[in-house]
Tab-separated table of C-alpha atoms and ligand atoms in Angstrom:
chain	number	residue	atom	x	y	z
A	104	MET	CA	-14.057	195.251	248.975
A	105	SER	CA	-14.092	193.533	245.610
A	106	SER	CA	-16.728	190.854	245.088
A	107	PRO	CA	-15.599	187.237	245.559
A	108	ARG	CA	-14.010	185.301	242.771
A	109	ILE	CA	-16.128	182.590	241.175
A	110	VAL	CA	-14.540	179.722	239.292
A	111	ILE	CA	-16.281	176.896	237.440
A	112	HIS	CA	-14.544	173.600	236.688
A	113	VAL	CA	-15.888	171.383	233.915
A	114	ASP	CA	-14.807	167.737	233.601
A	115	LEU	CA	-16.280	165.706	230.764
A	116	ASP	CA	-17.584	162.339	231.935
A	117	TYR	CA	-15.756	159.095	231.015
A	118	PHE	CA	-14.610	161.117	228.081
A	119	PHE	CA	-13.014	158.718	225.576
A	120	ALA	CA	-15.680	156.082	226.208
A	121	GLN	CA	-18.472	158.644	225.951
A	122	CYS	CA	-17.114	159.785	222.579
A	123	GLU	CA	-17.336	156.163	221.433
A	124	GLU	CA	-20.965	155.997	222.611
A	125	LYS	CA	-21.651	159.186	220.666
A	126	ARG	CA	-20.184	157.662	217.499
A	127	ASN	CA	-22.098	154.404	217.953
A	128	PRO	CA	-25.329	154.782	219.959
A	129	ASN	CA	-25.754	150.981	219.951
A	130	LEU	CA	-23.082	150.911	222.638
A	131	LYS	CA	-25.284	152.724	225.144
A	132	GLY	CA	-26.285	150.436	227.972
A	133	LYS	CA	-23.318	148.120	227.409
A	134	PRO	CA	-19.977	148.163	229.184
A	135	VAL	CA	-17.558	150.149	226.975
A	136	VAL	CA	-13.809	149.913	227.491
A	137	VAL	CA	-11.357	152.097	225.563
A	138	CYS	CA	-7.960	150.443	225.320
A	139	VAL	CA	-4.372	151.329	224.579
A	140	TYR	CA	-3.166	148.189	222.816
A	141	SER	CA	0.567	147.718	223.110
A	142	GLY	CA	0.523	145.504	220.038
A	143	ARG	CA	2.479	142.552	221.366
A	144	THR	CA	-0.556	140.268	221.536
A	145	SER	CA	-4.188	141.060	220.753
A	146	GLU	CA	-4.874	141.425	224.473
A	147	SER	CA	-1.759	143.173	225.740
A	148	GLY	CA	-2.116	146.756	226.836
A	149	ALA	CA	-4.042	148.803	229.359
A	150	VAL	CA	-7.479	150.337	229.840
A	151	SER	CA	-7.496	154.045	228.963
A	152	THR	CA	-10.973	154.652	230.338
A	153	ALA	CA	-14.309	152.889	230.620
A	154	ASN	CA	-17.938	153.962	230.814
A	155	TYR	CA	-19.721	153.820	234.161
A	156	ASN	CA	-21.432	150.570	233.258
A	157	ALA	CA	-18.015	148.890	232.923
A	158	ARG	CA	-16.752	150.690	236.036
A	159	SER	CA	-19.631	149.247	238.036
A	160	PHE	CA	-17.998	145.818	237.574
A	161	GLY	CA	-14.632	147.152	238.735
A	162	VAL	CA	-12.962	148.138	235.455
A	163	LYS	CA	-10.540	151.070	235.922
A	164	SER	CA	-8.129	153.248	233.941
A	165	GLY	CA	-4.699	151.620	233.839
A	166	MET	CA	-5.968	148.064	234.351
A	167	PRO	CA	-4.505	145.397	232.029
A	168	ILE	CA	-6.899	144.680	229.166
A	169	PHE	CA	-6.944	140.926	229.851
A	170	GLN	CA	-8.124	141.636	233.397
A	171	ALA	CA	-10.956	143.888	232.165
A	172	LYS	CA	-11.915	141.180	229.660
A	173	ARG	CA	-12.040	138.613	232.412
A	174	ILE	CA	-14.205	140.842	234.607
A	175	LEU	CA	-16.599	141.571	231.737
A	176	ARG	CA	-16.853	138.138	230.123
A	177	ASP	CA	-20.519	137.298	229.374
A	178	LYS	CA	-21.420	140.985	229.767
A	179	ASP	CA	-21.606	141.830	226.041
A	180	ALA	CA	-18.899	144.462	226.532
A	181	ALA	CA	-17.270	146.510	223.762
A	182	PHE	CA	-13.461	146.831	223.726
A	183	LEU	CA	-12.315	149.610	221.422
A	184	PRO	CA	-8.926	151.131	220.559
A	185	VAL	CA	-8.169	154.744	221.488
A	186	ASP	CA	-8.995	157.143	218.634
A	187	LYS	CA	-7.413	160.348	219.896
A	188	PRO	CA	-7.987	162.490	216.760
A	189	TYR	CA	-11.735	161.856	217.025
A	190	TYR	CA	-11.845	162.713	220.749
A	191	GLN	CA	-9.682	165.773	220.071
A	192	GLU	CA	-12.196	167.096	217.530
A	193	ILE	CA	-15.074	166.787	219.981
A	194	SER	CA	-12.959	168.282	222.763
A	195	SER	CA	-11.970	171.284	220.632
A	196	ARG	CA	-15.591	172.104	219.818
A	197	ILE	CA	-16.624	171.819	223.470
A	198	MET	CA	-13.674	173.923	224.642
A	199	ALA	CA	-14.557	176.616	222.095
A	200	LEU	CA	-18.127	176.670	223.412
A	201	LEU	CA	-16.973	176.909	227.037
A	202	ARG	CA	-14.373	179.565	226.253
A	203	GLY	CA	-17.170	181.715	224.859
A	204	HIS	CA	-18.852	181.749	228.271
A	205	ALA	CA	-15.838	182.594	230.419
A	206	ASP	CA	-14.286	185.886	231.493
A	207	LYS	CA	-11.028	183.959	231.635
A	208	PHE	CA	-10.528	180.438	230.375
A	209	GLU	CA	-7.961	177.736	231.092
A	210	GLN	CA	-8.056	174.337	229.441
A	211	VAL	CA	-6.400	171.528	231.384
A	212	GLY	CA	-5.846	168.436	229.295
A	213	ILE	CA	-8.316	167.079	226.749
A	214	ASP	CA	-11.443	166.991	228.899
A	215	GLU	CA	-11.146	169.599	231.662
A	216	ALA	CA	-11.327	173.374	231.896
A	217	PHE	CA	-11.541	176.176	234.424
A	218	LEU	CA	-13.733	179.210	233.737
A	219	ASP	CA	-13.417	182.392	235.748
A	220	VAL	CA	-16.941	183.857	235.734
A	221	SER	CA	-16.541	186.393	238.555
A	222	ALA	CA	-17.378	189.449	236.473
A	223	GLN	CA	-20.357	188.120	234.540
A	224	SER	CA	-21.951	186.652	237.651
A	225	HIS	CA	-21.151	189.779	239.691
A	226	GLY	CA	-19.681	187.575	242.385
A	227	ASP	CA	-23.114	186.089	243.033
A	228	PHE	CA	-23.071	182.332	243.621
A	229	ALA	CA	-26.713	181.753	242.697
A	230	THR	CA	-26.055	183.363	239.306
A	231	ALA	CA	-22.922	181.279	238.885
A	232	LYS	CA	-24.861	178.135	239.691
A	233	LYS	CA	-27.367	178.948	236.958
A	234	LEU	CA	-24.542	179.578	234.545
A	235	ALA	CA	-22.866	176.285	235.454
A	236	SER	CA	-26.097	174.423	234.831
A	237	GLU	CA	-26.607	176.220	231.487
A	238	LEU	CA	-23.080	175.298	230.419
A	239	LYS	CA	-23.807	171.638	231.096
A	240	SER	CA	-26.998	171.800	229.032
A	241	ARG	CA	-25.337	173.596	226.153
A	242	VAL	CA	-22.503	171.088	225.934
A	243	TYR	CA	-25.068	168.292	226.013
A	244	GLU	CA	-27.331	169.913	223.409
A	245	GLN	CA	-24.479	170.670	221.040
A	246	GLU	CA	-22.391	167.495	221.415
A	247	GLY	CA	-24.495	164.975	223.318
A	248	ILE	CA	-21.733	164.738	225.921
A	249	THR	CA	-22.436	164.860	229.661
A	250	SER	CA	-20.100	166.592	232.077
A	251	SER	CA	-19.569	167.059	235.765
A	252	VAL	CA	-19.362	170.655	236.831
A	253	GLY	CA	-18.305	172.303	240.051
A	254	SER	CA	-18.220	175.919	241.110
A	255	GLY	CA	-16.519	177.615	243.989
A	256	PRO	CA	-14.502	180.660	245.048
A	257	ASN	CA	-11.272	179.315	243.508
A	258	LYS	CA	-9.790	176.561	241.342
A	259	LEU	CA	-9.027	174.262	244.250
A	260	VAL	CA	-12.616	174.158	245.504
A	261	ALA	CA	-14.188	174.158	242.017
A	262	LYS	CA	-12.177	171.085	241.023
A	263	ILE	CA	-13.032	169.191	244.186
A	264	ALA	CA	-16.688	170.160	243.627
A	265	SER	CA	-16.821	168.859	240.041
A	266	ASP	CA	-15.439	165.559	241.297
A	267	GLN	CA	-18.112	165.291	243.971
A	268	GLN	CA	-21.041	163.925	241.975
A	269	LYS	CA	-19.847	162.092	238.912
A	270	PRO	CA	-21.174	161.480	236.316
A	271	ASN	CA	-23.449	164.296	235.134
A	272	GLY	CA	-23.112	166.162	238.438
A	273	LEU	CA	-23.474	169.801	239.372
A	274	THR	CA	-22.014	170.916	242.683
A	275	THR	CA	-21.912	174.508	243.871
A	276	VAL	CA	-19.900	175.481	246.904
A	277	ALA	CA	-20.722	178.931	248.243
A	278	PRO	CA	-18.119	180.747	250.378
A	279	ASP	CA	-20.010	180.151	253.633
A	280	SER	CA	-20.144	176.393	253.059
A	281	ILE	CA	-16.545	175.723	251.989
A	282	LEU	CA	-15.340	174.465	255.344
A	283	ASP	CA	-18.283	172.104	255.866
A	284	PHE	CA	-18.089	170.869	252.295
A	285	LEU	CA	-14.397	169.999	252.546
A	286	ALA	CA	-14.369	168.634	256.087
A	287	PRO	CA	-15.440	164.990	255.504
A	288	LEU	CA	-13.534	164.497	252.222
A	289	GLU	CA	-10.382	162.392	252.024
A	290	VAL	CA	-7.175	164.416	251.777
A	291	ARG	CA	-6.347	162.856	248.402
A	292	ARG	CA	-9.105	164.977	246.863
A	293	ILE	CA	-6.781	167.984	247.187
A	294	VAL	CA	-4.759	168.590	244.019
A	295	GLY	CA	-1.087	167.914	244.707
A	296	ILE	CA	-1.689	165.248	247.345
A	297	GLY	CA	-0.407	162.011	245.895
A	298	LYS	CA	0.089	158.589	247.410
A	299	LYS	CA	3.229	159.547	249.279
A	300	THR	CA	1.801	162.657	250.939
A	301	GLU	CA	-1.318	160.690	251.746
A	302	GLN	CA	0.791	158.032	253.474
A	303	ILE	CA	2.730	160.545	255.524
A	304	LEU	CA	-0.525	162.175	256.589
A	305	GLN	CA	-2.038	158.829	257.485
A	306	GLY	CA	1.014	158.220	259.615
A	307	ILE	CA	-0.010	161.146	261.810
A	308	GLY	CA	-3.639	160.071	261.856
A	309	VAL	CA	-4.862	162.451	259.147
A	310	LYS	CA	-7.455	160.983	256.789
A	311	THR	CA	-9.940	163.731	256.052
A	312	ILE	CA	-9.548	167.389	255.201
A	313	ALA	CA	-11.011	168.193	258.630
A	314	ASP	CA	-8.177	166.146	260.172
A	315	LEU	CA	-5.689	168.066	258.043
A	316	ARG	CA	-7.143	171.353	259.221
A	317	ALA	CA	-6.396	170.373	262.792
A	318	VAL	CA	-2.655	170.011	262.093
A	319	PRO	CA	-0.697	173.114	263.124
A	320	ALA	CA	1.075	175.058	260.372
A	321	GLU	CA	4.405	174.407	262.021
A	322	ARG	CA	3.930	170.640	261.984
A	323	LEU	CA	3.031	170.692	258.280
A	324	ARG	CA	6.140	172.743	257.653
A	325	GLU	CA	8.292	170.194	259.466
A	326	LEU	CA	6.802	167.327	257.506
A	327	PHE	CA	6.553	168.850	254.038
A	328	GLY	CA	8.826	171.875	253.924
A	329	ARG	CA	7.866	175.521	254.069
A	330	THR	CA	6.195	175.894	250.701
A	331	PHE	CA	4.247	172.648	250.340
A	332	GLY	CA	3.413	172.783	254.059
A	333	ALA	CA	1.897	176.240	253.601
A	334	TYR	CA	0.002	175.032	250.547
A	335	LEU	CA	-1.555	172.168	252.527
A	336	PHE	CA	-2.417	174.483	255.400
A	337	ASP	CA	-4.311	176.800	253.027
A	338	ALA	CA	-5.869	173.996	250.977
A	339	ALA	CA	-7.402	172.439	254.108
A	340	ARG	CA	-9.215	175.753	254.562
A	341	GLY	CA	-10.294	176.035	250.933
A	342	ILE	CA	-7.868	178.891	250.341
A	343	ASP	CA	-6.277	179.123	246.885
A	344	ASP	CA	-5.156	182.190	244.910
A	345	GLU	CA	-4.182	180.479	241.665
A	346	PRO	CA	-5.528	182.583	238.828
A	347	VAL	CA	-7.384	181.109	235.869
A	348	VAL	CA	-4.919	181.683	233.027
A	349	GLU	CA	-5.288	181.070	229.350
A	350	ARG	CA	-2.599	178.673	228.155
A	351	ASP	CA	-1.434	178.220	224.672
A	352	GLU	CA	-1.587	174.469	224.283
A	353	ARG	CA	0.361	174.659	221.059
A	354	GLU	CA	3.283	176.436	222.598
A	355	GLN	CA	6.447	174.475	223.150
A	356	ILE	CA	10.140	175.137	223.564
A	357	SER	CA	12.466	172.552	222.088
A	358	ARG	CA	16.028	171.978	220.963
A	359	ILE	CA	17.753	169.124	219.212
A	360	VAL	CA	21.413	168.334	218.463
A	361	THR	CA	23.268	165.715	216.463
A	362	LEU	CA	25.527	163.519	218.590
A	363	LYS	CA	29.233	163.311	217.745
A	364	ARG	CA	28.617	159.662	216.963
A	365	ASN	CA	25.626	157.330	217.163
A	366	SER	CA	25.289	155.966	220.670
A	367	ARG	CA	23.241	153.998	223.170
A	368	SER	CA	25.309	155.040	226.155
A	369	PRO	CA	23.480	157.228	228.687
A	370	GLU	CA	26.885	158.423	229.951
A	371	GLU	CA	27.659	159.726	226.494
A	372	ILE	CA	24.203	161.082	225.633
A	373	PHE	CA	23.112	162.569	228.934
A	374	PRO	CA	25.638	165.448	229.047
A	375	GLU	CA	24.153	166.649	225.739
A	376	ILE	CA	20.611	166.417	227.123
A	377	SER	CA	21.723	168.240	230.205
A	378	LYS	CA	22.950	171.212	228.153
A	379	LEU	CA	19.766	171.258	226.101
A	380	ILE	CA	17.645	171.196	229.256
A	381	ASP	CA	19.541	174.148	230.752
A	382	ASP	CA	18.940	176.047	227.560
A	383	VAL	CA	15.198	175.386	227.180
A	384	VAL	CA	14.495	175.861	230.890
A	385	SER	CA	16.172	179.253	230.841
A	386	LYS	CA	14.206	180.188	227.699
A	387	ALA	CA	10.985	179.242	229.512
A	388	ALA	CA	12.082	181.284	232.541
A	389	ASP	CA	12.696	184.306	230.298
A	390	LYS	CA	9.090	184.064	229.132
A	391	GLY	CA	7.837	183.691	232.699
A	392	LEU	CA	6.590	180.191	231.961
A	393	ALA	CA	6.607	177.019	234.008
A	394	PHE	CA	5.939	173.717	232.300
A	395	LYS	CA	4.105	170.539	233.082
A	396	THR	CA	5.457	168.318	230.343
A	397	ILE	CA	9.040	167.314	229.576
A	398	SER	CA	9.851	165.187	226.536
A	399	VAL	CA	13.034	163.556	225.359
A	400	ILE	CA	13.147	162.833	221.632
A	401	GLY	CA	15.620	160.566	219.864
A	402	ILE	CA	16.164	160.393	216.132
A	403	MET	CA	17.627	156.938	215.671
A	404	GLU	CA	20.303	155.618	213.323
A	405	ASP	CA	17.583	154.579	210.852
A	406	LEU	CA	16.046	158.089	211.187
A	407	SER	CA	12.966	156.814	213.007
A	408	THR	CA	11.816	158.997	215.910
A	409	HIS	CA	11.343	157.716	219.428
A	410	SER	CA	10.201	159.858	222.325
A	411	ARG	CA	9.245	159.665	225.960
A	412	SER	CA	7.494	162.327	228.013
A	413	GLU	CA	6.261	162.895	231.509
A	414	THR	CA	3.452	165.237	232.521
A	415	PHE	CA	3.076	166.604	236.017
A	416	GLU	CA	-0.131	167.811	237.616
A	417	THR	CA	1.614	170.910	238.846
A	418	PRO	CA	4.078	173.051	236.877
A	419	LEU	CA	7.826	173.005	237.401
A	420	ASP	CA	10.579	175.425	236.474
A	421	SER	CA	13.768	173.967	237.917
A	422	ALA	CA	16.618	172.910	235.613
A	423	GLU	CA	17.937	170.468	238.176
A	424	SER	CA	14.654	168.536	238.475
A	425	SER	CA	14.203	168.660	234.715
A	426	ARG	CA	17.642	167.122	234.213
A	427	ARG	CA	16.812	164.298	236.591
A	428	ILE	CA	13.485	163.642	234.877
A	429	SER	CA	15.065	163.737	231.425
A	430	ARG	CA	17.644	161.173	232.541
A	431	VAL	CA	14.831	158.754	233.461
A	432	LEU	CA	13.096	159.509	230.156
A	433	LEU	CA	16.299	158.826	228.217
A	434	GLU	CA	16.685	155.474	229.918
A	435	ASN	CA	13.052	154.592	229.154
A	436	LEU	CA	13.529	155.603	225.561
A	437	LEU	CA	16.627	153.413	225.201
A	438	SER	CA	14.906	150.453	226.783
A	439	GLY	CA	12.178	150.637	224.133
A	440	THR	CA	14.540	150.107	221.197
A	441	THR	CA	17.774	148.389	220.245
A	442	LEU	CA	18.747	151.144	217.798
A	443	GLU	CA	21.475	153.709	218.380
A	444	ILE	CA	20.574	157.364	218.778
A	445	ARG	CA	21.786	159.772	216.105
A	446	ARG	CA	20.187	163.054	217.228
A	447	ILE	CA	18.824	163.880	220.665
A	448	GLY	CA	16.287	166.544	221.612
A	449	VAL	CA	14.281	167.860	224.537
A	450	LYS	CA	10.932	169.617	224.598
A	451	LEU	CA	9.026	171.562	227.246
A	452	SER	CA	5.295	172.057	226.778
A	453	ASN	CA	1.996	172.441	228.595
A	454	PHE	CA	2.926	175.813	230.019
A	455	ALA	CA	1.554	177.797	232.942
A	456	SER	CA	2.695	181.179	234.164
A	457	THR	CA	5.272	181.103	236.960
A	458	GLY	CA	4.817	182.610	240.379
A	459	SER	CA	2.994	179.739	241.949
A	460	THR	CA	5.356	176.908	241.171
A	461	ALA	CA	7.596	177.061	244.219
A	462	LYS	CA	5.014	175.615	246.511
A	463	PHE	CA	4.803	172.466	244.446
A	464	GLN	CA	8.473	171.623	244.359
A	465	SER	CA	7.972	169.178	247.203
A	466	THR	CA	5.325	167.362	245.188
A	467	LEU	CA	7.955	166.940	242.548
A	468	LYS	CA	10.403	165.633	245.113
A	469	GLU	CA	7.810	163.034	245.977
A	470	PHE	CA	7.638	161.984	242.366
A	471	LEU	CA	11.368	161.620	242.002
A	472	GLY	CA	11.516	159.811	245.321
B	574	TTP	P1	-10.449	161.632	233.322
B	574	TTP	O1	-11.231	162.904	233.284
B	574	TTP	O2	-9.551	161.373	234.477
B	574	TTP	O3	-11.404	160.391	233.228
B	574	TTP	P2	-12.757	160.207	232.429
B	574	TTP	O4	-13.159	161.437	231.708
B	574	TTP	O5	-12.603	158.974	231.581
B	574	TTP	O6	-13.745	159.836	233.574
B	574	TTP	P3	-14.478	160.768	234.632
B	574	TTP	O7	-15.943	160.552	234.368
B	574	TTP	O8	-14.031	160.197	235.954
B	574	TTP	O9	-14.024	162.174	234.392
B	574	TTP	O10	-9.549	161.478	232.029
B	574	TTP	C1	-9.929	162.000	230.736
B	574	TTP	C2	-9.510	161.063	229.636
B	574	TTP	O11	-8.103	160.823	229.706
B	574	TTP	C3	-10.145	159.697	229.717
B	574	TTP	O12	-11.407	159.641	229.084
B	574	TTP	C4	-9.136	158.799	229.084
B	574	TTP	C5	-7.833	159.456	229.345
B	574	TTP	N1	-7.122	158.750	230.438
B	574	TTP	C6	-6.183	157.776	230.109
B	574	TTP	O13	-5.933	157.532	228.923
B	574	TTP	N2	-5.543	157.106	231.119
B	574	TTP	C7	-5.810	157.332	232.447
B	574	TTP	O14	-5.204	156.707	233.348
B	574	TTP	C8	-6.788	158.354	232.786
B	574	TTP	C9	-7.130	158.630	234.231
B	574	TTP	C10	-7.391	159.013	231.754
B	575	MG	MG1	-13.313	163.341	232.681
């Protein structure tokens, strides 16, 4: 029998806010809130992320800035605008370092990565634990950035593990402790379980992963369909065969056309988008790629560019869903401007290899409602 797979998941702590602390050490010890300012007033916009000091008062990602300001008044807090290029630089250096220590490497977003280390640790969990701890130290020594790291026999468990002791945590789950480790955790800790799935599960009295494990496969199938039901059944048992796959973050498939005449009418524009979507989705399928991000791009009558995109946790590959999503994106785009659209484009990016996408189609259904 081949030795067990070992996967490490690294998640950088309060990443944007920690980058700001790195740039300005005077911020350490103060609440730090990184904000996306919408520009309408000096306080309109939302919290991107906050350091743990700010979180201890209840500040969260997505919270309106004015609310965070109210919570932190008299706390000598720093409110800073997002500086993505700066965070991207730090992220790229850290990802390069991590990649150098993996048999196989998969970056997920700006501050997360999976490392398959099965071969170099000879399937031995104690060795993998040492490696995980060394990775944390190296990232800290090189960049001064702390991370939370988890290791386990697959991506599912490694990700749940890294989330277990934040910030600056290290959690190793050996194969013989998977079931006990997962049992008391809330079902939402499983990737792919969103609010809606959580609600349905609560409706049948399922709160923890142990509760989920007690639900018969057939019942899950009835509730969630064959593929997502099977996924949940396996996930409750810590079973996951998703490989760690290198993704080319730069890769994208896009197409753009000029409309017959400038327009703001979805009825007029959407048929064009629909054709473009069919084309790019079939190109992606030819390459064996599923995608997590769909964008709709409009070049307006004054030649300015407006775009809207949506990123999903799990990859999709269906033209029909993509058309429905792009319709919503088009409407969002139009609502953000009074200009007419001159050229319209679509873009797929954030690719993963296909093969494992089918089981997530129900998650997508949840999203679309
Ligand atoms: P996360 O890893 O989800 O969050 P985090 O790194 O800030 O905190 P944690 O210690 O819990 O890992 O997201 C990574 C970055 O993505 C985060 O620093 C800022 C950005 N982000 C947003 O802009 N909006 C959001 O709603 C979330 C969740 C993250
Ligand atoms: Mg993080």
